[in-house]
Amino acid sequence: MNQKIPEINEQIAQLIASLPSDRLLQQAKTPAQIEEWHKARQTQLLLAECWKSKWLVKDYYPVEEALKRQEISQRKAELMNCCVNEYKARWELCKVAEKYVKKCHAELQNLTISVAQCPQLSAHLSSKFLHQASLRQYPFQSAYDLFAETLKEDADSSFSVCLEPYYEVPMKKWRQVGKQYTQLLDRSELDGTYPQLKKAEEQRLKTNLVWHKVCFSWIGMVLWTCQIEAKNDPLLRKQLVAYNKSLWEALSLGVSASRNLHGWAWHKGELLCTDGAGGIYRKA
């Protein structure tokens, strides 16, 4: 893309502030679902301001000001800072990786790429992902389009669980996934690629992820592609290592912040909470 850096950063800020998507608010039917959408949008608006404060506007501290007004907690302020850093590293990675993602996707559709080309992922984990990827057309015209879709997927899927007839959010499993993934990042090679999972590690990851609910994602496609291509491209290696670092920091803080949180669930548009691990879900 030929756009100047400030223009792109402003475009990204506007994108962050527009999530979760407006169409999802139209699908929210209950007061709890509507409230959840507005809460998510308010968080995104503050994230957008945080993005601006880092890369567009000097001497501007929106998150710190929100913290002083007691609108957010210290931990949420830290999480927002990590989240925006991860967005920045993701954008830098997508700028380099998009051409490879496009190429790998075309090879998937032509069935000329195999699980063997990415030994870091087991055959079972890869086969489901590759099958889902091969069913999709490549819709992007630029690295920005790919990056934007990954942010939309994150925000929209996070909100959309409240639209399900029933969706349980088991915090214990989420923490275990976060811990396992940070350990995987800790063990990553100097080129940013991940170590191969052992069978026991794979099974534990699938259990904690609630594997039957895991769907294809474009950020997953980006990272999978990087496992294949990073060894051959020094700039891609550099950006992958930087992204892994930002993701490790965000996940580590997220796991730490969730230690005192219990699970919750959505049932027919109502939020159900539990006051303890293994407790009974009750209406919030």
PDB file of C-alpha atoms in Angstrom:
ATOM      1  CA  MET A   1       0.000   0.000   0.000  1.00  0.00           C
ATOM      2  CA  ASN A   2       1.184   3.539  -0.757  1.00  0.00           C
ATOM      3  CA  GLN A   3      -0.691   5.296   1.999  1.00  0.00           C
ATOM      4  CA  LYS A   4       1.362   7.263   4.493  1.00  0.00           C
ATOM      5  CA  ILE A   5       1.861   5.823   7.962  1.00  0.00           C
ATOM      6  CA  PRO A   6      -0.314   8.435   9.770  1.00  0.00           C
ATOM      7  CA  GLU A   7      -3.173   7.791   7.336  1.00  0.00           C
ATOM      8  CA  ILE A   8      -2.980   4.035   7.907  1.00  0.00           C
ATOM      9  CA  ASN A   9      -2.804   4.492  11.679  1.00  0.00           C
ATOM     10  CA  GLU A  10      -5.910   6.686  11.574  1.00  0.00           C
ATOM     11  CA  GLN A  11      -7.668   4.111   9.412  1.00  0.00           C
ATOM     12  CA  ILE A  12      -6.783   1.384  11.913  1.00  0.00           C
ATOM     13  CA  ALA A  13      -8.040   3.537  14.797  1.00  0.00           C
ATOM     14  CA  GLN A  14     -11.375   3.995  13.010  1.00  0.00           C
ATOM     15  CA  LEU A  15     -11.568   0.250  12.385  1.00  0.00           C
ATOM     16  CA  ILE A  16     -10.933  -0.587  16.048  1.00  0.00           C
ATOM     17  CA  ALA A  17     -13.607   1.922  17.101  1.00  0.00           C
ATOM     18  CA  SER A  18     -16.185   0.401  14.720  1.00  0.00           C
ATOM     19  CA  LEU A  19     -16.152  -3.015  16.399  1.00  0.00           C
ATOM     20  CA  PRO A  20     -17.976  -5.199  17.217  1.00  0.00           C
ATOM     21  CA  SER A  21     -19.842  -4.843  13.945  1.00  0.00           C
ATOM     22  CA  ASP A  22     -23.098  -2.868  13.848  1.00  0.00           C
ATOM     23  CA  ARG A  23     -24.902  -5.806  12.232  1.00  0.00           C
ATOM     24  CA  LEU A  24     -24.443  -7.786  15.446  1.00  0.00           C
ATOM     25  CA  LEU A  25     -26.338  -5.189  17.460  1.00  0.00           C
ATOM     26  CA  GLN A  26     -29.301  -5.800  15.165  1.00  0.00           C
ATOM     27  CA  GLN A  27     -29.151  -9.491  16.130  1.00  0.00           C
ATOM     28  CA  ALA A  28     -29.186  -8.719  19.859  1.00  0.00           C
ATOM     29  CA  LYS A  29     -32.731  -9.289  21.132  1.00  0.00           C
ATOM     30  CA  THR A  30     -32.518  -9.210  24.927  1.00  0.00           C
ATOM     31  CA  PRO A  31     -31.500  -6.310  27.208  1.00  0.00           C
ATOM     32  CA  ALA A  32     -28.481  -8.352  28.356  1.00  0.00           C
ATOM     33  CA  GLN A  33     -27.287  -8.905  24.775  1.00  0.00           C
ATOM     34  CA  ILE A  34     -27.753  -5.233  23.894  1.00  0.00           C
ATOM     35  CA  GLU A  35     -25.868  -4.185  27.018  1.00  0.00           C
ATOM     36  CA  GLU A  36     -23.080  -6.618  26.152  1.00  0.00           C
ATOM     37  CA  TRP A  37     -22.710  -5.102  22.675  1.00  0.00           C
ATOM     38  CA  HIS A  38     -22.502  -1.548  24.063  1.00  0.00           C
ATOM     39  CA  LYS A  39     -19.956  -2.603  26.685  1.00  0.00           C
ATOM     40  CA  ALA A  40     -17.839  -4.221  23.982  1.00  0.00           C
ATOM     41  CA  ARG A  41     -18.099  -1.112  21.767  1.00  0.00           C
ATOM     42  CA  GLN A  42     -17.061   1.152  24.661  1.00  0.00           C
ATOM     43  CA  THR A  43     -13.984  -0.983  25.211  1.00  0.00           C
ATOM     44  CA  GLN A  44     -13.157  -0.799  21.501  1.00  0.00           C
ATOM     45  CA  LEU A  45     -13.573   2.984  21.501  1.00  0.00           C
ATOM     46  CA  LEU A  46     -11.061   3.290  24.331  1.00  0.00           C
ATOM     47  CA  LEU A  47      -8.716   0.879  22.558  1.00  0.00           C
ATOM     48  CA  ALA A  48      -8.923   3.107  19.476  1.00  0.00           C
ATOM     49  CA  GLU A  49      -8.002   6.136  21.578  1.00  0.00           C
ATOM     50  CA  CYS A  50      -5.132   4.159  23.098  1.00  0.00           C
ATOM     51  CA  TRP A  51      -3.929   3.351  19.574  1.00  0.00           C
ATOM     52  CA  LYS A  52      -4.035   7.048  18.685  1.00  0.00           C
ATOM     53  CA  SER A  53      -2.124   8.019  21.812  1.00  0.00           C
ATOM     54  CA  LYS A  54       0.693   5.639  20.897  1.00  0.00           C
ATOM     55  CA  TRP A  55       1.084   6.406  17.202  1.00  0.00           C
ATOM     56  CA  LEU A  56      -0.889   9.510  16.223  1.00  0.00           C
ATOM     57  CA  VAL A  57      -1.331  12.094  18.993  1.00  0.00           C
ATOM     58  CA  LYS A  58       1.447  13.350  21.263  1.00  0.00           C
ATOM     59  CA  ASP A  59       0.883  14.014  24.967  1.00  0.00           C
ATOM     60  CA  TYR A  60      -2.476  12.247  24.924  1.00  0.00           C
ATOM     61  CA  TYR A  61      -3.285   9.700  27.643  1.00  0.00           C
ATOM     62  CA  PRO A  62      -6.874   8.463  27.293  1.00  0.00           C
ATOM     63  CA  VAL A  63      -6.412   5.189  29.164  1.00  0.00           C
ATOM     64  CA  GLU A  64      -4.634   6.880  32.040  1.00  0.00           C
ATOM     65  CA  GLU A  65      -7.380   9.508  32.204  1.00  0.00           C
ATOM     66  CA  ALA A  66     -10.080   6.815  32.230  1.00  0.00           C
ATOM     67  CA  LEU A  67      -8.193   5.125  35.056  1.00  0.00           C
ATOM     68  CA  LYS A  68      -8.104   8.358  37.067  1.00  0.00           C
ATOM     69  CA  ARG A  69     -11.849   8.767  36.574  1.00  0.00           C
ATOM     70  CA  GLN A  70     -12.209   5.184  37.868  1.00  0.00           C
ATOM     71  CA  GLU A  71     -13.961   4.147  34.662  1.00  0.00           C
ATOM     72  CA  ILE A  72     -11.571   1.209  34.328  1.00  0.00           C
ATOM     73  CA  SER A  73      -9.332  -0.744  36.679  1.00  0.00           C
ATOM     74  CA  GLN A  74      -5.538  -0.720  36.711  1.00  0.00           C
ATOM     75  CA  ARG A  75      -5.536  -4.257  35.352  1.00  0.00           C
ATOM     76  CA  LYS A  76      -7.860  -3.341  32.483  1.00  0.00           C
ATOM     77  CA  ALA A  77      -5.607  -0.387  31.627  1.00  0.00           C
ATOM     78  CA  GLU A  78      -2.635  -2.758  31.458  1.00  0.00           C
ATOM     79  CA  LEU A  79      -4.590  -5.233  29.336  1.00  0.00           C
ATOM     80  CA  MET A  80      -5.572  -2.479  26.900  1.00  0.00           C
ATOM     81  CA  ASN A  81      -1.973  -1.404  26.534  1.00  0.00           C
ATOM     82  CA  CYS A  82      -0.914  -4.998  25.783  1.00  0.00           C
ATOM     83  CA  CYS A  83      -3.822  -5.432  23.371  1.00  0.00           C
ATOM     84  CA  VAL A  84      -2.870  -2.356  21.338  1.00  0.00           C
ATOM     85  CA  ASN A  85       0.774  -3.454  21.254  1.00  0.00           C
ATOM     86  CA  GLU A  86      -0.384  -6.823  19.912  1.00  0.00           C
ATOM     87  CA  TYR A  87      -2.483  -5.055  17.247  1.00  0.00           C
ATOM     88  CA  LYS A  88       0.576  -3.079  16.154  1.00  0.00           C
ATOM     89  CA  ALA A  89       2.767  -6.183  15.956  1.00  0.00           C
ATOM     90  CA  ARG A  90      -0.030  -7.993  14.093  1.00  0.00           C
ATOM     91  CA  TRP A  91      -0.217  -5.212  11.520  1.00  0.00           C
ATOM     92  CA  GLU A  92       3.546  -5.272  10.974  1.00  0.00           C
ATOM     93  CA  LEU A  93       3.386  -9.057  10.565  1.00  0.00           C
ATOM     94  CA  CYS A  94       0.467  -8.936   8.130  1.00  0.00           C
ATOM     95  CA  LYS A  95       2.285  -6.405   5.944  1.00  0.00           C
ATOM     96  CA  VAL A  96       5.033  -8.942   5.330  1.00  0.00           C
ATOM     97  CA  ALA A  97       3.020 -12.154   5.535  1.00  0.00           C
ATOM     98  CA  GLU A  98       0.027 -11.366   3.295  1.00  0.00           C
ATOM     99  CA  LYS A  99       1.706 -12.385   0.041  1.00  0.00           C
ATOM    100  CA  TYR A 100       2.605 -15.736   1.578  1.00  0.00           C
ATOM    101  CA  VAL A 101      -0.894 -16.208   3.003  1.00  0.00           C
ATOM    102  CA  LYS A 102      -2.348 -15.641  -0.455  1.00  0.00           C
ATOM    103  CA  LYS A 103       0.095 -18.118  -1.994  1.00  0.00           C
ATOM    104  CA  CYS A 104      -0.482 -20.796   0.663  1.00  0.00           C
ATOM    105  CA  HIS A 105      -4.234 -20.407   0.380  1.00  0.00           C
ATOM    106  CA  ALA A 106      -4.063 -20.915  -3.384  1.00  0.00           C
ATOM    107  CA  GLU A 107      -1.954 -24.034  -2.843  1.00  0.00           C
ATOM    108  CA  LEU A 108      -4.501 -25.325  -0.349  1.00  0.00           C
ATOM    109  CA  GLN A 109      -7.281 -24.878  -2.870  1.00  0.00           C
ATOM    110  CA  ASN A 110      -5.197 -26.738  -5.438  1.00  0.00           C
ATOM    111  CA  LEU A 111      -4.351 -29.402  -2.838  1.00  0.00           C
ATOM    112  CA  THR A 112      -0.615 -28.942  -3.409  1.00  0.00           C
ATOM    113  CA  ILE A 113       0.299 -28.237   0.213  1.00  0.00           C
ATOM    114  CA  SER A 114       0.362 -30.843   2.951  1.00  0.00           C
ATOM    115  CA  VAL A 115       0.508 -31.195   6.718  1.00  0.00           C
ATOM    116  CA  ALA A 116       4.088 -32.409   6.350  1.00  0.00           C
ATOM    117  CA  GLN A 117       5.145 -28.881   5.422  1.00  0.00           C
ATOM    118  CA  CYS A 118       4.220 -27.700   8.923  1.00  0.00           C
ATOM    119  CA  PRO A 119       5.450 -30.351  11.380  1.00  0.00           C
ATOM    120  CA  GLN A 120       4.957 -27.996  14.331  1.00  0.00           C
ATOM    121  CA  LEU A 121       1.254 -28.850  14.185  1.00  0.00           C
ATOM    122  CA  SER A 122       0.045 -32.408  14.513  1.00  0.00           C
ATOM    123  CA  ALA A 123      -1.746 -34.095  11.633  1.00  0.00           C
ATOM    124  CA  HIS A 124      -5.063 -34.055  13.481  1.00  0.00           C
ATOM    125  CA  LEU A 125      -4.897 -30.391  14.426  1.00  0.00           C
ATOM    126  CA  SER A 126      -3.748 -29.397  10.949  1.00  0.00           C
ATOM    127  CA  SER A 127      -6.212 -31.508   9.001  1.00  0.00           C
ATOM    128  CA  LYS A 128      -9.259 -29.780  10.486  1.00  0.00           C
ATOM    129  CA  PHE A 129      -7.738 -26.337   9.986  1.00  0.00           C
ATOM    130  CA  LEU A 130      -6.601 -27.016   6.420  1.00  0.00           C
ATOM    131  CA  HIS A 131      -9.949 -28.472   5.420  1.00  0.00           C
ATOM    132  CA  GLN A 132     -11.803 -25.395   6.703  1.00  0.00           C
ATOM    133  CA  ALA A 133      -9.292 -23.086   5.011  1.00  0.00           C
ATOM    134  CA  SER A 134      -9.599 -24.859   1.657  1.00  0.00           C
ATOM    135  CA  LEU A 135     -13.366 -24.247   1.567  1.00  0.00           C
ATOM    136  CA  ARG A 136     -12.934 -20.452   1.565  1.00  0.00           C
ATOM    137  CA  GLN A 137     -12.108 -18.137  -1.288  1.00  0.00           C
ATOM    138  CA  TYR A 138      -9.288 -15.650  -0.758  1.00  0.00           C
ATOM    139  CA  PRO A 139     -11.116 -12.305  -0.381  1.00  0.00           C
ATOM    140  CA  PHE A 140      -8.336  -9.787   0.253  1.00  0.00           C
ATOM    141  CA  GLN A 141      -6.801  -7.211  -2.046  1.00  0.00           C
ATOM    142  CA  SER A 142      -4.125  -5.982   0.354  1.00  0.00           C
ATOM    143  CA  ALA A 143      -2.312  -6.655   3.606  1.00  0.00           C
ATOM    144  CA  TYR A 144      -4.583  -4.110   5.283  1.00  0.00           C
ATOM    145  CA  ASP A 145      -7.682  -6.024   4.210  1.00  0.00           C
ATOM    146  CA  LEU A 146      -6.276  -9.200   5.764  1.00  0.00           C
ATOM    147  CA  PHE A 147      -5.291  -7.415   8.979  1.00  0.00           C
ATOM    148  CA  ALA A 148      -8.678  -5.712   9.245  1.00  0.00           C
ATOM    149  CA  GLU A 149     -10.474  -9.038   8.907  1.00  0.00           C
ATOM    150  CA  THR A 150      -8.443 -10.546  11.756  1.00  0.00           C
ATOM    151  CA  LEU A 151      -9.509  -7.695  14.072  1.00  0.00           C
ATOM    152  CA  LYS A 152     -13.149  -8.059  12.996  1.00  0.00           C
ATOM    153  CA  GLU A 153     -13.031 -11.793  13.629  1.00  0.00           C
ATOM    154  CA  ASP A 154     -11.619 -11.244  17.120  1.00  0.00           C
ATOM    155  CA  ALA A 155     -14.157  -8.634  18.227  1.00  0.00           C
ATOM    156  CA  ASP A 156     -17.196 -10.133  16.502  1.00  0.00           C
ATOM    157  CA  SER A 157     -16.580 -13.693  17.655  1.00  0.00           C
ATOM    158  CA  SER A 158     -15.972 -12.536  21.220  1.00  0.00           C
ATOM    159  CA  PHE A 159     -19.341 -10.790  21.274  1.00  0.00           C
ATOM    160  CA  SER A 160     -21.251 -13.388  19.261  1.00  0.00           C
ATOM    161  CA  VAL A 161     -21.125 -16.004  21.998  1.00  0.00           C
ATOM    162  CA  CYS A 162     -23.995 -14.151  23.705  1.00  0.00           C
ATOM    163  CA  LEU A 163     -26.155 -14.767  20.628  1.00  0.00           C
ATOM    164  CA  GLU A 164     -25.808 -18.549  20.919  1.00  0.00           C
ATOM    165  CA  PRO A 165     -28.720 -20.530  22.421  1.00  0.00           C
ATOM    166  CA  TYR A 166     -26.237 -21.730  25.032  1.00  0.00           C
ATOM    167  CA  TYR A 167     -22.544 -20.950  25.347  1.00  0.00           C
ATOM    168  CA  GLU A 168     -20.429 -21.650  28.399  1.00  0.00           C
ATOM    169  CA  VAL A 169     -17.208 -19.754  29.090  1.00  0.00           C
ATOM    170  CA  PRO A 170     -15.118 -22.013  31.371  1.00  0.00           C
ATOM    171  CA  MET A 171     -12.462 -19.710  32.803  1.00  0.00           C
ATOM    172  CA  LYS A 172     -10.369 -22.573  34.161  1.00  0.00           C
ATOM    173  CA  LYS A 173      -9.962 -24.040  30.671  1.00  0.00           C
ATOM    174  CA  TRP A 174      -9.296 -20.580  29.224  1.00  0.00           C
ATOM    175  CA  ARG A 175      -6.493 -20.032  31.736  1.00  0.00           C
ATOM    176  CA  GLN A 176      -5.044 -23.437  30.943  1.00  0.00           C
ATOM    177  CA  VAL A 177      -5.071 -22.646  27.209  1.00  0.00           C
ATOM    178  CA  GLY A 178      -3.379 -19.312  27.906  1.00  0.00           C
ATOM    179  CA  LYS A 179      -0.704 -20.951  30.031  1.00  0.00           C
ATOM    180  CA  GLN A 180      -0.079 -23.679  27.458  1.00  0.00           C
ATOM    181  CA  TYR A 181       0.187 -21.176  24.627  1.00  0.00           C
ATOM    182  CA  THR A 182       2.595 -18.931  26.534  1.00  0.00           C
ATOM    183  CA  GLN A 183       4.721 -22.007  27.219  1.00  0.00           C
ATOM    184  CA  LEU A 184       4.618 -22.815  23.515  1.00  0.00           C
ATOM    185  CA  LEU A 185       5.773 -19.274  22.726  1.00  0.00           C
ATOM    186  CA  ASP A 186       8.523 -19.590  25.334  1.00  0.00           C
ATOM    187  CA  ARG A 187       9.783 -22.664  23.512  1.00  0.00           C
ATOM    188  CA  SER A 188       9.606 -21.115  20.035  1.00  0.00           C
ATOM    189  CA  GLU A 189      12.696 -21.201  17.854  1.00  0.00           C
ATOM    190  CA  LEU A 190      14.893 -18.183  17.144  1.00  0.00           C
ATOM    191  CA  ASP A 191      13.057 -17.774  13.828  1.00  0.00           C
ATOM    192  CA  GLY A 192       9.719 -17.553  15.659  1.00  0.00           C
ATOM    193  CA  THR A 193       8.428 -20.981  14.657  1.00  0.00           C
ATOM    194  CA  TYR A 194       6.779 -23.162  17.286  1.00  0.00           C
ATOM    195  CA  PRO A 195       8.046 -26.496  18.601  1.00  0.00           C
ATOM    196  CA  GLN A 196       6.231 -29.648  17.539  1.00  0.00           C
ATOM    197  CA  LEU A 197       3.473 -30.665  19.925  1.00  0.00           C
ATOM    198  CA  LYS A 198       3.698 -34.006  21.660  1.00  0.00           C
ATOM    199  CA  LYS A 199       0.569 -36.164  21.602  1.00  0.00           C
ATOM    200  CA  ALA A 200      -0.222 -35.436  25.262  1.00  0.00           C
ATOM    201  CA  GLU A 201       0.231 -31.696  24.678  1.00  0.00           C
ATOM    202  CA  GLU A 202      -2.039 -31.828  21.649  1.00  0.00           C
ATOM    203  CA  GLN A 203      -4.779 -33.644  23.556  1.00  0.00           C
ATOM    204  CA  ARG A 204      -4.585 -31.198  26.456  1.00  0.00           C
ATOM    205  CA  LEU A 205      -4.784 -28.250  24.072  1.00  0.00           C
ATOM    206  CA  LYS A 206      -7.801 -29.715  22.260  1.00  0.00           C
ATOM    207  CA  THR A 207      -9.592 -30.382  25.558  1.00  0.00           C
ATOM    208  CA  ASN A 208      -9.015 -26.876  26.893  1.00  0.00           C
ATOM    209  CA  LEU A 209      -9.930 -25.231  23.592  1.00  0.00           C
ATOM    210  CA  VAL A 210     -13.229 -27.164  23.505  1.00  0.00           C
ATOM    211  CA  TRP A 211     -12.052 -28.439  20.117  1.00  0.00           C
ATOM    212  CA  HIS A 212     -15.428 -28.997  18.459  1.00  0.00           C
ATOM    213  CA  LYS A 213     -16.130 -25.248  18.786  1.00  0.00           C
ATOM    214  CA  VAL A 214     -12.864 -24.116  17.191  1.00  0.00           C
ATOM    215  CA  CYS A 215     -13.344 -22.651  13.718  1.00  0.00           C
ATOM    216  CA  PHE A 216     -11.099 -21.317  10.987  1.00  0.00           C
ATOM    217  CA  SER A 217      -9.675 -17.840  11.538  1.00  0.00           C
ATOM    218  CA  TRP A 218      -7.540 -15.637   9.330  1.00  0.00           C
ATOM    219  CA  ILE A 219      -5.067 -14.847  12.113  1.00  0.00           C
ATOM    220  CA  GLY A 220      -4.696 -18.604  12.473  1.00  0.00           C
ATOM    221  CA  MET A 221      -4.024 -18.802   8.742  1.00  0.00           C
ATOM    222  CA  VAL A 222      -1.413 -16.039   9.037  1.00  0.00           C
ATOM    223  CA  LEU A 223       0.431 -17.785  11.867  1.00  0.00           C
ATOM    224  CA  TRP A 224       0.207 -21.188  10.182  1.00  0.00           C
ATOM    225  CA  THR A 225       1.666 -19.709   6.990  1.00  0.00           C
ATOM    226  CA  CYS A 226       4.483 -18.083   8.964  1.00  0.00           C
ATOM    227  CA  GLN A 227       5.473 -21.507  10.322  1.00  0.00           C
ATOM    228  CA  ILE A 228       6.187 -22.543   6.733  1.00  0.00           C
ATOM    229  CA  GLU A 229       7.719 -19.372   5.309  1.00  0.00           C
ATOM    230  CA  ALA A 230       9.636 -17.734   8.184  1.00  0.00           C
ATOM    231  CA  LYS A 231      12.784 -19.793   7.668  1.00  0.00           C
ATOM    232  CA  ASN A 232      13.185 -18.352   4.175  1.00  0.00           C
ATOM    233  CA  ASP A 233      12.455 -14.663   4.787  1.00  0.00           C
ATOM    234  CA  PRO A 234      14.532 -12.651   7.305  1.00  0.00           C
ATOM    235  CA  LEU A 235      11.985  -9.815   7.545  1.00  0.00           C
ATOM    236  CA  LEU A 236       9.125 -12.250   8.118  1.00  0.00           C
ATOM    237  CA  ARG A 237      11.186 -13.947  10.855  1.00  0.00           C
ATOM    238  CA  LYS A 238      11.790 -10.597  12.535  1.00  0.00           C
ATOM    239  CA  GLN A 239       8.119  -9.631  12.503  1.00  0.00           C
ATOM    240  CA  LEU A 240       7.017 -13.101  13.648  1.00  0.00           C
ATOM    241  CA  VAL A 241       9.381 -12.962  16.631  1.00  0.00           C
ATOM    242  CA  ALA A 242       8.079  -9.484  17.507  1.00  0.00           C
ATOM    243  CA  TYR A 243       4.483 -10.660  17.202  1.00  0.00           C
ATOM    244  CA  ASN A 244       5.148 -13.703  19.374  1.00  0.00           C
ATOM    245  CA  LYS A 245       6.594 -11.418  22.050  1.00  0.00           C
ATOM    246  CA  SER A 246       3.544  -9.132  22.001  1.00  0.00           C
ATOM    247  CA  LEU A 247       1.193 -12.110  22.106  1.00  0.00           C
ATOM    248  CA  TRP A 248       3.106 -13.676  24.992  1.00  0.00           C
ATOM    249  CA  GLU A 249       2.829 -10.441  26.979  1.00  0.00           C
ATOM    250  CA  ALA A 250      -0.912 -10.118  26.291  1.00  0.00           C
ATOM    251  CA  LEU A 251      -1.652 -13.755  27.129  1.00  0.00           C
ATOM    252  CA  SER A 252       0.478 -13.732  30.275  1.00  0.00           C
ATOM    253  CA  LEU A 253      -1.281 -10.657  31.592  1.00  0.00           C
ATOM    254  CA  GLY A 254      -4.675 -12.055  30.608  1.00  0.00           C
ATOM    255  CA  VAL A 255      -4.034 -15.302  32.487  1.00  0.00           C
ATOM    256  CA  SER A 256      -2.876 -13.372  35.547  1.00  0.00           C
ATOM    257  CA  ALA A 257      -5.886 -11.040  35.419  1.00  0.00           C
ATOM    258  CA  SER A 258      -8.338 -13.939  35.221  1.00  0.00           C
ATOM    259  CA  ARG A 259      -7.136 -15.779  38.324  1.00  0.00           C
ATOM    260  CA  ASN A 260      -9.980 -14.523  40.500  1.00  0.00           C
ATOM    261  CA  LEU A 261     -12.645 -14.789  37.801  1.00  0.00           C
ATOM    262  CA  HIS A 262     -15.128 -17.637  37.646  1.00  0.00           C
ATOM    263  CA  GLY A 263     -16.923 -18.995  34.618  1.00  0.00           C
ATOM    264  CA  TRP A 264     -20.088 -17.670  33.064  1.00  0.00           C
ATOM    265  CA  ALA A 265     -22.545 -18.721  30.402  1.00  0.00           C
ATOM    266  CA  TRP A 266     -25.123 -17.304  28.001  1.00  0.00           C
ATOM    267  CA  HIS A 267     -28.498 -19.041  27.865  1.00  0.00           C
ATOM    268  CA  LYS A 268     -31.254 -17.760  25.599  1.00  0.00           C
ATOM    269  CA  GLY A 269     -29.890 -14.229  25.714  1.00  0.00           C
ATOM    270  CA  GLU A 270     -29.415 -14.119  29.484  1.00  0.00           C
ATOM    271  CA  LEU A 271     -26.069 -13.891  31.245  1.00  0.00           C
ATOM    272  CA  LEU A 272     -25.531 -16.578  33.872  1.00  0.00           C
ATOM    273  CA  CYS A 273     -22.717 -16.347  36.411  1.00  0.00           C
ATOM    274  CA  THR A 274     -21.272 -18.655  39.018  1.00  0.00           C
ATOM    275  CA  ASP A 275     -19.773 -17.633  42.329  1.00  0.00           C
ATOM    276  CA  GLY A 276     -17.187 -20.404  42.364  1.00  0.00           C
ATOM    277  CA  ALA A 277     -15.397 -23.017  40.317  1.00  0.00           C
ATOM    278  CA  GLY A 278     -17.831 -25.814  39.549  1.00  0.00           C
ATOM    279  CA  GLY A 279     -20.682 -23.745  40.950  1.00  0.00           C
ATOM    280  CA  ILE A 280     -24.192 -23.402  39.644  1.00  0.00           C
ATOM    281  CA  TYR A 281     -24.845 -20.804  36.954  1.00  0.00           C
ATOM    282  CA  ARG A 282     -27.408 -18.198  37.961  1.00  0.00           C
ATOM    283  CA  LYS A 283     -28.822 -15.153  36.212  1.00  0.00           C
ATOM    284  CA  ALA A 284     -26.527 -12.147  36.628  1.00  0.00           C
TER     285      ALA A 284
END
